[in-house]
Coordinates of C-alpha atoms in Angstrom, one line a residue:
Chain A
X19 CA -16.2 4.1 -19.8
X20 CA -17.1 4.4 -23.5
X21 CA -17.5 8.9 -23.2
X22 CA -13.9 8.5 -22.1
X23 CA -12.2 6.6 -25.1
X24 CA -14.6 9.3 -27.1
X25 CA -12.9 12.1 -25.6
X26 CA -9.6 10.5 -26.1
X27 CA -10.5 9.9 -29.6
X28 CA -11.9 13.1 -30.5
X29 CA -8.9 15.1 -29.0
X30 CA -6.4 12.9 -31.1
X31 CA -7.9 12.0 -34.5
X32 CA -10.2 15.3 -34.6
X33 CA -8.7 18.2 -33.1
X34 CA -4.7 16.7 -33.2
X35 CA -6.0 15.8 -36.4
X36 CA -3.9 12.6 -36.7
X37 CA -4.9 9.4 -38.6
X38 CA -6.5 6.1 -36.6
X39 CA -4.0 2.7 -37.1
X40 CA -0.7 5.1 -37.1
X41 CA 1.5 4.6 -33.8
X42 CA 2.0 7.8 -32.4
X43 CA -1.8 8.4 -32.7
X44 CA -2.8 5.3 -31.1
X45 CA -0.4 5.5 -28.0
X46 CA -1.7 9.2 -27.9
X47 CA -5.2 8.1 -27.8
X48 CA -4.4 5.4 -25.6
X49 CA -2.7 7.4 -23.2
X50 CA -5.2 10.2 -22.7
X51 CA -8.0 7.6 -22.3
X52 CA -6.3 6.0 -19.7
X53 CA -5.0 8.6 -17.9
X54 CA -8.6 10.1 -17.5
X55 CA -10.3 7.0 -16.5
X56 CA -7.2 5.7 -14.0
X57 CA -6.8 9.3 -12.0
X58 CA -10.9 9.7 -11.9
X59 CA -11.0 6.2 -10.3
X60 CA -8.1 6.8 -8.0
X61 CA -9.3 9.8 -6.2
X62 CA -12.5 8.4 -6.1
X63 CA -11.3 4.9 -4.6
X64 CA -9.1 6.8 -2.4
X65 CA -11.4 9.2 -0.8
X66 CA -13.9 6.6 0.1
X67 CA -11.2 4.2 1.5
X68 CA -9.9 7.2 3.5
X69 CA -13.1 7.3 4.8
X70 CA -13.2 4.1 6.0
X71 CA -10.1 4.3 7.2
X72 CA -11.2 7.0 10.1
X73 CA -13.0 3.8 11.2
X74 CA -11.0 1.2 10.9
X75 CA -7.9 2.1 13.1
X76 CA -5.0 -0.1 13.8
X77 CA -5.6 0.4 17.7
X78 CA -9.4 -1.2 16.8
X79 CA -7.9 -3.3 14.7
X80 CA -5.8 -5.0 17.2
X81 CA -8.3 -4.6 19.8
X82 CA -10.3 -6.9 17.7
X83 CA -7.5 -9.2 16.9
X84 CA -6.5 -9.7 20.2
X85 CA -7.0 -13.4 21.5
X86 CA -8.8 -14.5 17.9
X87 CA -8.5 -17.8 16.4
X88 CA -7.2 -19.7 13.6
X89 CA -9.2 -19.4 10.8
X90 CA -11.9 -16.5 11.7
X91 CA -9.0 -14.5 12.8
X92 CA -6.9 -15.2 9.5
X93 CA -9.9 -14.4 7.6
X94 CA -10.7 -11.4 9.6
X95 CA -7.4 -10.2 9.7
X96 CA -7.4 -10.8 5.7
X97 CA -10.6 -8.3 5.3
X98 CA -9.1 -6.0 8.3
X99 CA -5.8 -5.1 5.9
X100 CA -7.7 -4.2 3.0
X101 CA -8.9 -0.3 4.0
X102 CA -5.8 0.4 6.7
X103 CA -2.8 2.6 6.1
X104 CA 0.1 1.0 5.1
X105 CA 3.5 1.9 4.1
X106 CA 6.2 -0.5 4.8
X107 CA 7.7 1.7 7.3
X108 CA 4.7 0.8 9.6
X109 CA 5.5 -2.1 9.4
X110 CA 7.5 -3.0 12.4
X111 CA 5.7 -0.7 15.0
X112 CA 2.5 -2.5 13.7
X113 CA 3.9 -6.0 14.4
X114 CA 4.9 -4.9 18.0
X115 CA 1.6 -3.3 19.0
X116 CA -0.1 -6.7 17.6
X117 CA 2.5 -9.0 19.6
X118 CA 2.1 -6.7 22.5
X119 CA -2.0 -7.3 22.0
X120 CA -1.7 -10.9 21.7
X121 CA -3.1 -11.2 18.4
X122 CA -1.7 -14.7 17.6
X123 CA 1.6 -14.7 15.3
X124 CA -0.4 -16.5 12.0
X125 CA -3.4 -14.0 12.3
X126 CA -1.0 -10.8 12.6
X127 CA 1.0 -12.4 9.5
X128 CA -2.5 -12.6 7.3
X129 CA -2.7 -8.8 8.0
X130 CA 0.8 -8.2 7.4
X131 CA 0.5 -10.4 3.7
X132 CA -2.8 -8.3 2.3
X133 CA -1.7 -5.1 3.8
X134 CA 0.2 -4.2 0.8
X135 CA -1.1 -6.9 -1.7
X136 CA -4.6 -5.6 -1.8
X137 CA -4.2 -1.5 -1.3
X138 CA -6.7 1.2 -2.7
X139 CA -5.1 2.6 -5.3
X140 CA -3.6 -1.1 -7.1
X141 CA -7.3 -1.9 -7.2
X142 CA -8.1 1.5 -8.7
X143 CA -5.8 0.5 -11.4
X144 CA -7.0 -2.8 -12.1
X145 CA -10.3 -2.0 -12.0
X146 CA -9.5 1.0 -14.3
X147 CA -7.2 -0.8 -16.7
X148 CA -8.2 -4.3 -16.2
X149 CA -11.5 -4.1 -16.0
X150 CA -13.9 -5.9 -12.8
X151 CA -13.1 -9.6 -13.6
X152 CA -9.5 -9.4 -13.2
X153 CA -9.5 -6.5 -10.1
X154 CA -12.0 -9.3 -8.5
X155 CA -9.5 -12.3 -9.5
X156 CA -7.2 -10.1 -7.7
X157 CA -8.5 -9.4 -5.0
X158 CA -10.3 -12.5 -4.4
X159 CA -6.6 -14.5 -4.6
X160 CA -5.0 -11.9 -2.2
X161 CA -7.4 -12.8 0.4
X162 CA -6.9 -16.8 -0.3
X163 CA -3.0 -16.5 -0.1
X164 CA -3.3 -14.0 3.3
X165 CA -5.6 -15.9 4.8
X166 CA -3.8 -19.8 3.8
X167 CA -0.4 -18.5 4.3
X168 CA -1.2 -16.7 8.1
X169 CA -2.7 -20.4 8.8
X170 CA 0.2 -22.2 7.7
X171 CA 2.4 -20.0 9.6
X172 CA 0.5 -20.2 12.7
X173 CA 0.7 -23.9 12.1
X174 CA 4.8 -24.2 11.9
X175 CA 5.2 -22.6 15.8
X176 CA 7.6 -20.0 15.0
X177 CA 7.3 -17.9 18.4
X178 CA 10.8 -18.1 18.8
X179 CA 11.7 -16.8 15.4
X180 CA 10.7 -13.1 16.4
X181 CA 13.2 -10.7 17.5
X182 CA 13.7 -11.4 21.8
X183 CA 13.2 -7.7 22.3
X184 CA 9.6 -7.3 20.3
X185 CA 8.2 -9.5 23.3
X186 CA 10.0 -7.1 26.1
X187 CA 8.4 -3.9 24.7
X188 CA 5.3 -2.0 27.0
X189 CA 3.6 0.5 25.4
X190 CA 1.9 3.7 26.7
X191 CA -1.7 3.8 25.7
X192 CA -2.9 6.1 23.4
X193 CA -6.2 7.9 23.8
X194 CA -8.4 7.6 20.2
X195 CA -10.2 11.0 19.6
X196 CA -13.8 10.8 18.3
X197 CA -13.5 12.2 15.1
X198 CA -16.9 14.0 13.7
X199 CA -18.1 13.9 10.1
X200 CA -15.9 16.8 9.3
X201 CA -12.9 15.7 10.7
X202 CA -13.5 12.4 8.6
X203 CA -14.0 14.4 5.4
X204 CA -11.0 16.5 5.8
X205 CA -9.1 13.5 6.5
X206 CA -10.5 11.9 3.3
X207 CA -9.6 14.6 1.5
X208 CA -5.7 15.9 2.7
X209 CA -5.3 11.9 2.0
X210 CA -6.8 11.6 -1.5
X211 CA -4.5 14.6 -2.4
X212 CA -1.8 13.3 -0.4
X213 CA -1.3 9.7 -2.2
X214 CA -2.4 10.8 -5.3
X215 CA 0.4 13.5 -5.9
X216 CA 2.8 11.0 -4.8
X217 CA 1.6 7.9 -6.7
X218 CA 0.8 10.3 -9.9
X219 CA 4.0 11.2 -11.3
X220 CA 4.5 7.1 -11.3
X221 CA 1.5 6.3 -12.7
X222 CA 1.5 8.3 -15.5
X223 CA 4.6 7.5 -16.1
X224 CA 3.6 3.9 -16.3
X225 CA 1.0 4.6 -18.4
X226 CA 2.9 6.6 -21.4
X227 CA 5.1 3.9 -21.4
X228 CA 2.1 1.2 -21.8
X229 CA 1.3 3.4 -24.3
X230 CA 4.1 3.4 -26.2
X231 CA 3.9 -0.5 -25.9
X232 CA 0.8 -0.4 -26.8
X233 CA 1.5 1.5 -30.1
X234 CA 5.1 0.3 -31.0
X235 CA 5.2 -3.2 -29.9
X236 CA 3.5 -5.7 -32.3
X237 CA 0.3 -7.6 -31.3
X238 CA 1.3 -11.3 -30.0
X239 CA 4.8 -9.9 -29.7
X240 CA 5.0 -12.1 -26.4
X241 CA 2.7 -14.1 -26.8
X242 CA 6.1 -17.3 -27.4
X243 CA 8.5 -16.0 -24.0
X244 CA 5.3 -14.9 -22.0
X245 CA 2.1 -16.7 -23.1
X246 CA 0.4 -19.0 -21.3
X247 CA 2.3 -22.0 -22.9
X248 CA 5.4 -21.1 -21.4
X249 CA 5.1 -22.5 -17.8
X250 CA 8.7 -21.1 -17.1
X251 CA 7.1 -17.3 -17.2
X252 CA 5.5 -17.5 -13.7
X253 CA 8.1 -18.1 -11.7
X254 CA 10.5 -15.8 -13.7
X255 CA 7.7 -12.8 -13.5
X256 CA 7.4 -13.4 -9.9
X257 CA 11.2 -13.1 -9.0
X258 CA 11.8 -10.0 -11.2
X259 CA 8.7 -8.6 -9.2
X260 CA 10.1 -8.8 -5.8
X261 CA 12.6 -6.0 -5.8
X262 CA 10.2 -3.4 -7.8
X263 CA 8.1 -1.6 -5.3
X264 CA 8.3 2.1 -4.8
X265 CA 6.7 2.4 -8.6
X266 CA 4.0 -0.5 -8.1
X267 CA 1.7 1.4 -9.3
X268 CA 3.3 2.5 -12.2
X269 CA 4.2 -1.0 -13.5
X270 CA 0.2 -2.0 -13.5
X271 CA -0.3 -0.3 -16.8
X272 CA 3.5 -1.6 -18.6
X273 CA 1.5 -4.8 -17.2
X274 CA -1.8 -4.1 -19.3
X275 CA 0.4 -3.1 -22.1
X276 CA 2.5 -6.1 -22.2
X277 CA -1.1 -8.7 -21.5
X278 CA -1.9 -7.1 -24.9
X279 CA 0.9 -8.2 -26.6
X280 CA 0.7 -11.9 -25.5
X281 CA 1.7 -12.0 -21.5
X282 CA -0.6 -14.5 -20.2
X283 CA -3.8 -13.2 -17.3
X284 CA -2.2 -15.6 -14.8
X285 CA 1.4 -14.8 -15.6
X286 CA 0.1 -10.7 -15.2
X287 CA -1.3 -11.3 -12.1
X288 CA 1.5 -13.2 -10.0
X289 CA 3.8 -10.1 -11.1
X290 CA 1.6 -7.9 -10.3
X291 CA 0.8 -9.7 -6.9
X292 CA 4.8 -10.4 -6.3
X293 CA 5.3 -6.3 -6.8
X294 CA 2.6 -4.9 -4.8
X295 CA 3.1 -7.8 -1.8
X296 CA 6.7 -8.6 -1.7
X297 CA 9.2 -5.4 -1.6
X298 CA 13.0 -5.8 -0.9
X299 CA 12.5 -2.2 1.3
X300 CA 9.5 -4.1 3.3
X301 CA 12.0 -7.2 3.9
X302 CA 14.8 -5.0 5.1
X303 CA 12.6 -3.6 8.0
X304 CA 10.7 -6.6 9.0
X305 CA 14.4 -7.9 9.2
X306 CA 14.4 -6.0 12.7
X307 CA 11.5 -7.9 14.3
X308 CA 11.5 -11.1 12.4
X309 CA 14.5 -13.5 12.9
X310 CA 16.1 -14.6 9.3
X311 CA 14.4 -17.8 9.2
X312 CA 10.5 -16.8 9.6
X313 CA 11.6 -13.6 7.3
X314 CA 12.5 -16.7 4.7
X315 CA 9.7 -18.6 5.4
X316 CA 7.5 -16.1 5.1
X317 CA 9.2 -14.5 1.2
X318 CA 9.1 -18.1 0.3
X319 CA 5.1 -19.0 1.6
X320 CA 4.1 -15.8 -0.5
X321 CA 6.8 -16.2 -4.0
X322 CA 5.3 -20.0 -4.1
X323 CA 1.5 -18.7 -3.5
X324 CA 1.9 -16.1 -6.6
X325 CA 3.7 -18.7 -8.6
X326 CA 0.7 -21.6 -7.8
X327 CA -2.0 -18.5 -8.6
X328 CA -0.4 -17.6 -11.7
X329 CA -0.4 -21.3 -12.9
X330 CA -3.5 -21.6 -11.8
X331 CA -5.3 -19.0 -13.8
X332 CA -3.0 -19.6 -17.0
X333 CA -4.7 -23.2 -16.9
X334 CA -7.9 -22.2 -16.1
X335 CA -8.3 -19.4 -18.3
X336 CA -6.5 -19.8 -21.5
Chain B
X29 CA 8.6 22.2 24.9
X30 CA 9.7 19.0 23.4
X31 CA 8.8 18.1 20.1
X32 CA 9.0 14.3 18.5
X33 CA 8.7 13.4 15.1
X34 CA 8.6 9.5 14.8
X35 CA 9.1 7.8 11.9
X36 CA 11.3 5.7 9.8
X37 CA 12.4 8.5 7.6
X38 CA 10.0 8.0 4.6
X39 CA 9.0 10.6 2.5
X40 CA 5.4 11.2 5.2
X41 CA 7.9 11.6 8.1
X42 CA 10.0 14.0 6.1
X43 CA 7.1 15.8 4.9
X44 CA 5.7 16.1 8.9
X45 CA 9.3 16.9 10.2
X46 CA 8.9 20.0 7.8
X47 CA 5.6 21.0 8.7
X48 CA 6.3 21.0 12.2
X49 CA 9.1 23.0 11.7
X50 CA 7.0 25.8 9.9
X51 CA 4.0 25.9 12.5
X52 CA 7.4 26.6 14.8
X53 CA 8.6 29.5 13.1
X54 CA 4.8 31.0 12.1
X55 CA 4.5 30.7 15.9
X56 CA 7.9 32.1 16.9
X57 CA 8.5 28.8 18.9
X58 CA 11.5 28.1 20.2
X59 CA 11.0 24.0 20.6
X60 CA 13.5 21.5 19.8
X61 CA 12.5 19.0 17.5
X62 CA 13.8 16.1 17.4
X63 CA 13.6 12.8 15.1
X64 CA 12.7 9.5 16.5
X65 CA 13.9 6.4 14.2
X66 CA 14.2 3.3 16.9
X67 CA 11.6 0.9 16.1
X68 CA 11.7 -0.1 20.0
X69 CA 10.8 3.5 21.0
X70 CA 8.1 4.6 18.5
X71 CA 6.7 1.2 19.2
X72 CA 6.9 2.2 23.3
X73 CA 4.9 5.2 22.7
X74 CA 1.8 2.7 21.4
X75 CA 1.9 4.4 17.9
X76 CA 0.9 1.6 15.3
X77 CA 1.1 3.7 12.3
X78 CA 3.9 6.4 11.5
X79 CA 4.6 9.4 11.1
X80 CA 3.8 10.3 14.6
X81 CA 4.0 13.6 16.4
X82 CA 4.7 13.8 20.2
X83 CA 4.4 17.0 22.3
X84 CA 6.2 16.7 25.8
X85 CA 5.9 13.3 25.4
X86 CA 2.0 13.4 24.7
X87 CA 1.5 11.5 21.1
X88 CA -1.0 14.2 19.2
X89 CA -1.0 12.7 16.3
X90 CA -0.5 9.1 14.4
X91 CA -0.8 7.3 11.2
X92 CA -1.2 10.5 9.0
X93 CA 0.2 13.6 7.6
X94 CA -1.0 16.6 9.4
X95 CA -1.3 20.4 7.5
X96 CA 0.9 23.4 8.6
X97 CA -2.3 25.2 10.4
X98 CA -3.3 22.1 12.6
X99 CA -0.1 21.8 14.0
X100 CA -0.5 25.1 15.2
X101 CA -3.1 24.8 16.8
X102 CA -1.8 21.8 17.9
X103 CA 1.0 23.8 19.4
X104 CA -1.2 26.7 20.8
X105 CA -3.9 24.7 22.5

């Protein structure tokens, strides 16, 4: 990505004319760069998900689901929520239709975890602003915590704790349309414009103020309160992570900002992982199909799996 | 003709409510259109993945956003 920082570079110190080590400059610089490289990777990412996504339906999905077992169904339930839609508002009719299927309750739940934990466009950003390593420590933890915590679920029998009327419900059948190669582009692309004009505004956001971090704020600023010495920070990011959602996106780069100033890699990625899989406006809807105790069990499974992760790469990695 | 938006009421079922109601007026439609919000009865119609749109009780389309001109068509055919 070197041609973009020399874009960024050229446009601020050359043509803005402004000097390298002031403030202003680098957050400019900074923010340009970033911009370029995040929004190239997102519609990239996101048209060849989309694609995949024509593929990978939830009907299929269920289909397949239907009757697995523990442990290759966790795993390929884990994989399975990677590339399909999700917004938390398909949440509930997707936990009905895989009830309905009799895809067992642990298996549906190690969908339901990496659904929203490991999306296309967070792993545009992480990739973008992160870099490989930590997208793949990402993702590759995401898939652990799915699959362990739809296993462990599936182990505590908690049948009873869904809502009586999800197990009441018959649905019609809906016919799947063969889609053709152009059908499947067109879809790629109304979607790649779709998510990206209404993630953008966030994410650029975000990224002006990592910016501004990343001028402003002194190097090793918190590197004391959020380093990886402070074994308090985990849990702490992970709480104030569960009620952010609607501007995930948008926090990934405060998050790369804030890494640079001190915040520890595992302490970055639990809060990440607590703000893209754990969303107050998720809760309040599974609320309808999932009685209060299995919605508990379930915040706590995946607030204690981000905590362990964080600690976990703060020890192995600093 | 009966027309069914189904969704939660996120910003994709607001955005499909809309476009539904312009293919109506491009067509000169006079359909009633109305919003479904219970979980029980999206869920009864087999959609997995909202917004949804159901014509006379048909679902035509699930899971996605369609534009104003494939509705039409939708509506036409």
């Amino acid at each position: 990505m070197g041609i973009l920082e020399d874009i960024a570079g050229g446009v601020v110190f050359n043509i803005l004319n402004m000097a390298r080590g002031e403030p202003l400059a680098e957050a400019l610089n900074f923010f340009i760069a970033d911009t370029i490289k995040v929004f190239l990777l997102l519609v990239v990412m996101i048209f060849l998900v989309s694609i995949i996504r024509t593929f990978v339906t939830p009907p299929k999905v269920k289909k397949l689901l239907g009757g697995s077992k523990e442990g290759f169904g966790n795993l390929v339930a884990a994989l399975l929520g990677v590339p399909t839609p999700f917004c938390s508002c398909s949440a509930v009719p997707l936990f009905i239709g895989f009830m309905e299927a009799g895809v067992p309750l642990g298996v549906t739940f190690s969908f339901l975890i990496s659904c929203p934990l490991i999306n296309e466009v967070a792993l545009a950003m992480l990739f973008g602003l992160f870099g490989w390593k930590v997208a793949a420590l990402y993702i590759g933890s995401g898939l652990v915590i799915a699959v362990a915590g739809g296993i462990l679920i599936g182990r505590l029998d908690l049948e009873d704790e869904v809502e009586d009327f999800v197990k009441k419900i018959r649905s019609k059948k809906i016919e799947e349309k063969k889609l053709n190669w152009n059908q499947r582009l067109k879809f790629a692309r109304l979607q790649t414009i779709n998510i990206v004009t209404n993630v953008g505004p966030y994410i650029v956001l975000g990224i002006a103020l990592g910016a501004f971090i990343h001028g402003f704020v002194p190097i090793g600023f918190l590197a004391d309160i959020a380093g990886p010495n402070n074994p308090l920070a985990v849990p702490v990011a992970v709480i104030i992570g569960i009620p952010l959602y609607s501007n995930a996106a948008g926090t990934i780069p405060i998050v790369q900002a804030l890494m640079d100033k001190g915040m520890a890699i595992g302490t970055a990625l639990a809060f990440m992982m607590s703000i893209t899989g754990l969303s107050l406006p998720e809760m309040i809807i599974l609320r309808k199909v999932l009685k209060p105790k299995l919605l508990a069990i379930f915040v706590l499974i995946l607030a204690v799996s981000f905590i362990a992760v964080g600690l976990l790469f703060n020890a192995l990695l600093a | 003709m009966k027309i069914e938006v189904l969704g939660s009421g996120c910003a994709n079922c607001k955005k499909l409510e809309e476009n539904t109601r312009t293919a109506c007026k491009e067509l000169g439609l006079t359909a009633k259109i109305i919003k479904v919000q219970d979980f029980k009865k999206i869920a009864s119609y087999g959609v997995m993945a909202t917004p949804a749109l159901v014509v006379d009780g048909e679902v035509k389309i699930y899971g996605r956003v369609p534009d104003v001109k494939e509705i039409k068509e939708l509506l036409k055919g």
